[in-house]
Short mmCIF file of C-alpha atoms in Angstrom, two decimals:
data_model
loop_
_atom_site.label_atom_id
_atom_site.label_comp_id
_atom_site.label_asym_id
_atom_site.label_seq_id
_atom_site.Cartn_x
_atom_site.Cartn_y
_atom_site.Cartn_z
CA UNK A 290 0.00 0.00 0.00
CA UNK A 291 3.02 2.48 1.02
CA UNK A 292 4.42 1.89 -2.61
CA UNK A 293 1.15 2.94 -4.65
CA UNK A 294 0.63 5.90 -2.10
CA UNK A 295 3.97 7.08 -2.53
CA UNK A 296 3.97 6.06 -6.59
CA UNK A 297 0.76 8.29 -6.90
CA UNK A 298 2.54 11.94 -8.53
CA UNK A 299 4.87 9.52 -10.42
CA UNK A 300 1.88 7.54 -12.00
CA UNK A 301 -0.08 10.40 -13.07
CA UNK A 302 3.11 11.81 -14.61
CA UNK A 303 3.22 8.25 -16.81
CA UNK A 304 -0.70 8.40 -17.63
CA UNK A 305 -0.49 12.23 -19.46
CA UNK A 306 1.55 9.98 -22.36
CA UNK A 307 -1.42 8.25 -22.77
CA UNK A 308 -3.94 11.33 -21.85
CA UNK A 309 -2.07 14.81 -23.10
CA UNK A 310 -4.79 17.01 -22.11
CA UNK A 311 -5.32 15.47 -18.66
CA UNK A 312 -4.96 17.87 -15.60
CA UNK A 313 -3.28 15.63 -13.15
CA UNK A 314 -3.13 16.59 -9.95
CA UNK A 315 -0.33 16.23 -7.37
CA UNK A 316 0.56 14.30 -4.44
CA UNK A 317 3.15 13.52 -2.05
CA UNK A 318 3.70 11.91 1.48
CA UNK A 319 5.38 13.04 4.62
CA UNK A 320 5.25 11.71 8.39
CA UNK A 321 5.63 7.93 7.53
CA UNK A 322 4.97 5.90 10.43
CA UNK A 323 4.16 1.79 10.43
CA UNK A 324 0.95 2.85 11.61
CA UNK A 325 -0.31 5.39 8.02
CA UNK A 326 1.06 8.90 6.52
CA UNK A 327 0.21 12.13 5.54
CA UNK A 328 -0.62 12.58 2.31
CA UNK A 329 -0.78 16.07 0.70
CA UNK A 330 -3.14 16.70 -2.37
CA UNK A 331 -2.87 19.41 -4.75
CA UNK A 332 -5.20 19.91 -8.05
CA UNK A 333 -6.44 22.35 -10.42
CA UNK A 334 -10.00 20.46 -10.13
CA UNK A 335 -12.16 21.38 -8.09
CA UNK A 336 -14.95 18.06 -6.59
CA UNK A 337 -12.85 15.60 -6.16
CA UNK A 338 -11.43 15.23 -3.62
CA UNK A 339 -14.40 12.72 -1.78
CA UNK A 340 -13.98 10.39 -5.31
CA UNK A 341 -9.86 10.67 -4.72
CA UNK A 342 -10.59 9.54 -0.98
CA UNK A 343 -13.16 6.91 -1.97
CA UNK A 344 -10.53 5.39 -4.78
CA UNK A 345 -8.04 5.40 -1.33
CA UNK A 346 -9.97 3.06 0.35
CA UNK A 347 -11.07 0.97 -2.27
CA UNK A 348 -7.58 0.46 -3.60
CA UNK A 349 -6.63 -0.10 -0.39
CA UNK A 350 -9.25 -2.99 0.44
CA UNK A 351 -9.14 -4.80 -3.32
CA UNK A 352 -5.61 -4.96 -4.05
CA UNK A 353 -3.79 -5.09 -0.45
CA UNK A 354 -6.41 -6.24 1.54
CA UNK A 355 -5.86 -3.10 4.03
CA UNK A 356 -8.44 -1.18 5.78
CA UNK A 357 -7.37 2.79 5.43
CA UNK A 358 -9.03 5.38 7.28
CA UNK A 359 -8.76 8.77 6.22
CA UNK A 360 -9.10 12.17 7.93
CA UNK A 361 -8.89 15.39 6.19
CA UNK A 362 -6.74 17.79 8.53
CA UNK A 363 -6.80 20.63 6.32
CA UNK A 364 -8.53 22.32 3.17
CA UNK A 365 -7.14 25.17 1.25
CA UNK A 366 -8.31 27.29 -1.75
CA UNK A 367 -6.44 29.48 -3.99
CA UNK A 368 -6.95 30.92 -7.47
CA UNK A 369 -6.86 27.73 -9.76
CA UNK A 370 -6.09 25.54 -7.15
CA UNK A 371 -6.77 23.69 -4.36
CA UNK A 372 -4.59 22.08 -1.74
CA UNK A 373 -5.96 18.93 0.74
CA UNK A 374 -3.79 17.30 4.17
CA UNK A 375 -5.21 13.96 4.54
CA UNK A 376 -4.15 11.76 7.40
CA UNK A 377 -3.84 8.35 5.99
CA UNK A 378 -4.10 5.80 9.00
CA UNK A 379 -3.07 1.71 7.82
CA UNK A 380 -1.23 -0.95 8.42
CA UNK A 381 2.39 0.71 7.94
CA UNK A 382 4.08 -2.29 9.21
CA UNK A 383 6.22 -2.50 5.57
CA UNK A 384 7.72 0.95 6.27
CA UNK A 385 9.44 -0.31 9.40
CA UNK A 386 10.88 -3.56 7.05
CA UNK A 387 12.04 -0.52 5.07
CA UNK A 388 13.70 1.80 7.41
CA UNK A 389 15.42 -1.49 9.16
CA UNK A 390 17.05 -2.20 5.88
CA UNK A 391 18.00 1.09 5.12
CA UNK A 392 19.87 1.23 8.89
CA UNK A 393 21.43 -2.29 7.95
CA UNK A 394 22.71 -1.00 4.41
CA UNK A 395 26.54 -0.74 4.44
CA UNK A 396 27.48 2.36 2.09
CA UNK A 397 31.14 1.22 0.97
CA UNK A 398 29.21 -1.33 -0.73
CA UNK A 399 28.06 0.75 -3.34
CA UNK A 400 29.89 1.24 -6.46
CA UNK A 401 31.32 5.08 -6.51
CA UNK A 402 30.38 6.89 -9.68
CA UNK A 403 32.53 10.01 -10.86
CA UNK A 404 31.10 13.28 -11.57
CA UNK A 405 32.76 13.06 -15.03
CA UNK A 406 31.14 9.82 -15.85
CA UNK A 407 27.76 10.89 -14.10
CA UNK A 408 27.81 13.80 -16.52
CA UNK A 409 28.10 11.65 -19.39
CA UNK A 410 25.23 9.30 -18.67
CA UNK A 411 22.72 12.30 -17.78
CA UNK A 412 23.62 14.80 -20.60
CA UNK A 413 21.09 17.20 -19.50
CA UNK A 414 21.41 17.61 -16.12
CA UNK A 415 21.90 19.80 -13.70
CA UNK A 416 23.30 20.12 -9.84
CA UNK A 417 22.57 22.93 -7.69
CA UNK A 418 23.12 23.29 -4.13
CA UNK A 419 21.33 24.48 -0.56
CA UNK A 420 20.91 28.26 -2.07
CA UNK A 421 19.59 26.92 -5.10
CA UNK A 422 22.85 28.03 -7.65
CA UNK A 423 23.13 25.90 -10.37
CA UNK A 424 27.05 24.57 -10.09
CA UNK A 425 26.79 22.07 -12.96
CA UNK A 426 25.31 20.83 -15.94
CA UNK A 427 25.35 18.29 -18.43
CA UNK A 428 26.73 18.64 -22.17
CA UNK A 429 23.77 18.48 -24.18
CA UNK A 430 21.85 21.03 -20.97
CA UNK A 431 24.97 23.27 -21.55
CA UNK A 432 24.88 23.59 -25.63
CA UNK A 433 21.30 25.28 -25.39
CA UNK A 434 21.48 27.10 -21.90
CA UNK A 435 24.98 28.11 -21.80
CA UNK A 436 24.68 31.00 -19.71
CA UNK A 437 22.93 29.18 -16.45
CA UNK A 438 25.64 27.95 -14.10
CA UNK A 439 26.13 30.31 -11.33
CA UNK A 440 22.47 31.75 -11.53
CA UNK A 441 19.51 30.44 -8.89
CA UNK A 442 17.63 27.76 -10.28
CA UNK A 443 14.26 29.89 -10.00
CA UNK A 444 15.82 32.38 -11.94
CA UNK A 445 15.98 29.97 -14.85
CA UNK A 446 13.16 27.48 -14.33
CA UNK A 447 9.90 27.51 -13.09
CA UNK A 448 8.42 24.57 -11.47
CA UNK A 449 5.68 23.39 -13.11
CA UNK A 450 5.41 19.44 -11.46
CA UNK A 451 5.04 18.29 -8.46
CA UNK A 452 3.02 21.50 -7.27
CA UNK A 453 5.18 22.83 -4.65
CA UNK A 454 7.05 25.67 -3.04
CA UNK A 455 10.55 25.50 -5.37
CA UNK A 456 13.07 25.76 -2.17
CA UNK A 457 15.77 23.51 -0.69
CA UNK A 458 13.61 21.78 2.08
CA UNK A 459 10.54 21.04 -0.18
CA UNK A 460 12.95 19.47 -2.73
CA UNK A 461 14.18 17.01 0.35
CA UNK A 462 10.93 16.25 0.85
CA UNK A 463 9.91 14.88 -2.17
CA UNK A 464 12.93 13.16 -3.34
CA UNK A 465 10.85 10.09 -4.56
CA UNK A 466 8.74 12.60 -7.31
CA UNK A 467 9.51 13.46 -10.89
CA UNK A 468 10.34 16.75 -10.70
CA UNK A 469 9.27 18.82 -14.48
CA UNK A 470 10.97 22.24 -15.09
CA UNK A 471 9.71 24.56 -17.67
CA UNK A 472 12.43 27.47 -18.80
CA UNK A 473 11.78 30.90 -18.02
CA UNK A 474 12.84 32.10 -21.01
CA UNK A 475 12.42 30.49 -24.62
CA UNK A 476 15.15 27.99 -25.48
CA UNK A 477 16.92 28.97 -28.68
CA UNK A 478 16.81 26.52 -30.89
CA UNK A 479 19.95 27.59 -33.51
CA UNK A 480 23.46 29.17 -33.01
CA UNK A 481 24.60 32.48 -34.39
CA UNK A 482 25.37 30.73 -37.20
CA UNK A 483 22.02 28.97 -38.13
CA UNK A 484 23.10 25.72 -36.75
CA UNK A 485 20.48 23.72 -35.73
CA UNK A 486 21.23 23.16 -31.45
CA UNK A 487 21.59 19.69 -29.89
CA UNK A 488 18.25 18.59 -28.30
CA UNK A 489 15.82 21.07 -30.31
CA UNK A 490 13.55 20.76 -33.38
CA UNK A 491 12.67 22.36 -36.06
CA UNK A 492 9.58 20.99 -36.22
CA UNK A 493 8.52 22.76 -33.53
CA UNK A 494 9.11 25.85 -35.08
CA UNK A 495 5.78 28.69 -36.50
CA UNK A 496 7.13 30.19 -39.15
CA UNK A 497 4.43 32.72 -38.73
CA UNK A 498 6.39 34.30 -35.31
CA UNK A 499 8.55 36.42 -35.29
CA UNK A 500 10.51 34.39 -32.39
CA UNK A 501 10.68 31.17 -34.72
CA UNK A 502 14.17 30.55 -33.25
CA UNK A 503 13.39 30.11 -29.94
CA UNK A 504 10.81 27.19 -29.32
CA UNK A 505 10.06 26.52 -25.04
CA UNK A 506 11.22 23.40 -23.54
CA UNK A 507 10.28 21.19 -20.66
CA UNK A 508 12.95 19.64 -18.88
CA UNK A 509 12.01 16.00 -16.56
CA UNK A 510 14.23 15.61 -14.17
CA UNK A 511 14.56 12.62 -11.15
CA UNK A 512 16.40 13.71 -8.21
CA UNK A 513 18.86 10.98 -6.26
CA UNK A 514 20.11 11.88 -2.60
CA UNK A 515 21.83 9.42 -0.47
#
């Protein structure tokens, strides 16, 4: 049960392949005990949230055979948005088989990986630190956005998945999400000298703006912490 509740952001991210237009909404857990979680639920609908609760508990009873009772601690309403605090409470007892494995998990077991080499697997990423400045990024990241390392990654990118506050703590928080970054600014897609740019397409191009160089790019990116 822990798995599909913390799987939830990641598996609406996988379903807008098959649905484009869909309007997923967001969640994310925090407070894991063996005995539930809190889970956090953001949308842009508004109405479901007793049909997301009722899926909950029937997921819950059909495929893990788990009684989960939920209590909604909190209810917020913006422009566009809303934003739910459910507490989640189930047998948890997995998490516990978890965190004891995690204690037991020697570290100098695990194969070191240098930064060159981590570069060259994950061409377009990037690694920032606590303040948010953008130390590093990958080749193919670098050829369109040369100008980024040293600048706060707000400055460059906003957020646009999972529906949170961009800051250092929040990322922590939800290091098990697919995080999506949308550039501030348009991406150019050629060179001074009309050379097409690694990573961009012409096809995306309207030949009827002006701006037909610069096409907007979304960026996926998974973060890893140890």
């Amino acid at each position: 049960m822990r798995d599909f509740l913390n799987g939830l952001d990641n598996l609406h991210e996988y379903l807008k392949f098959s649905y484009p237009r869909m309007k997923a909404p967001s969640f994310f857990c925090e407070r894991e005990t063996s005995s539930g979680l809190t889970l956090h639920y953001r949308s842009t609908r508004r109405g479901f949230l007793w049909y997301t609760i009722g899926q909950i508990k029937e997921v819950g009873r059909h495929f893990y055979n788990t009684a989960v009772d939920v209590h909604v601690l909190s209810h917020e309403s913006s422009v566009g948005a809303i934003h739910v605090i459910m507490q989640l409470s189930f047998d948890n007892r997995a998490f516990q088989l978890e965190e004891n494995r995690n204690t037991q998990r020697i570290d100098r077991i695990m194969l070191p990986i240098k930064a060159f080499l981590f570069l060259e697997i994950f061409p377009f990423c990037l690694v920032f630190d606590s303040g948010l400045y953008i130390k590093t990024i990958g080749k193919s990241l670098r050829a369109i956005m040369p100008d980024i390392a040293g600048r706060k990654l707000p400055e460059v990118f906003d957020l646009t998945r999972p529906l949170i506050e961009c800051t250092w703590e929040a990322i922590l928080v939800h290091s098990n999400n697919i995080f999506e970054l949308s550039s501030v600014q348009p991406i150019r897609n050629h060179d001074s000298n009309g050379n097409q740019l690694p990573g961009t397409d012409d096809s995306e191009e309207d030949d009827n703006d002006d701006v037909s160089e610069y096409v907007s790019r979304l960026v996926e990116f998974s973060f890893w912490f140890k």
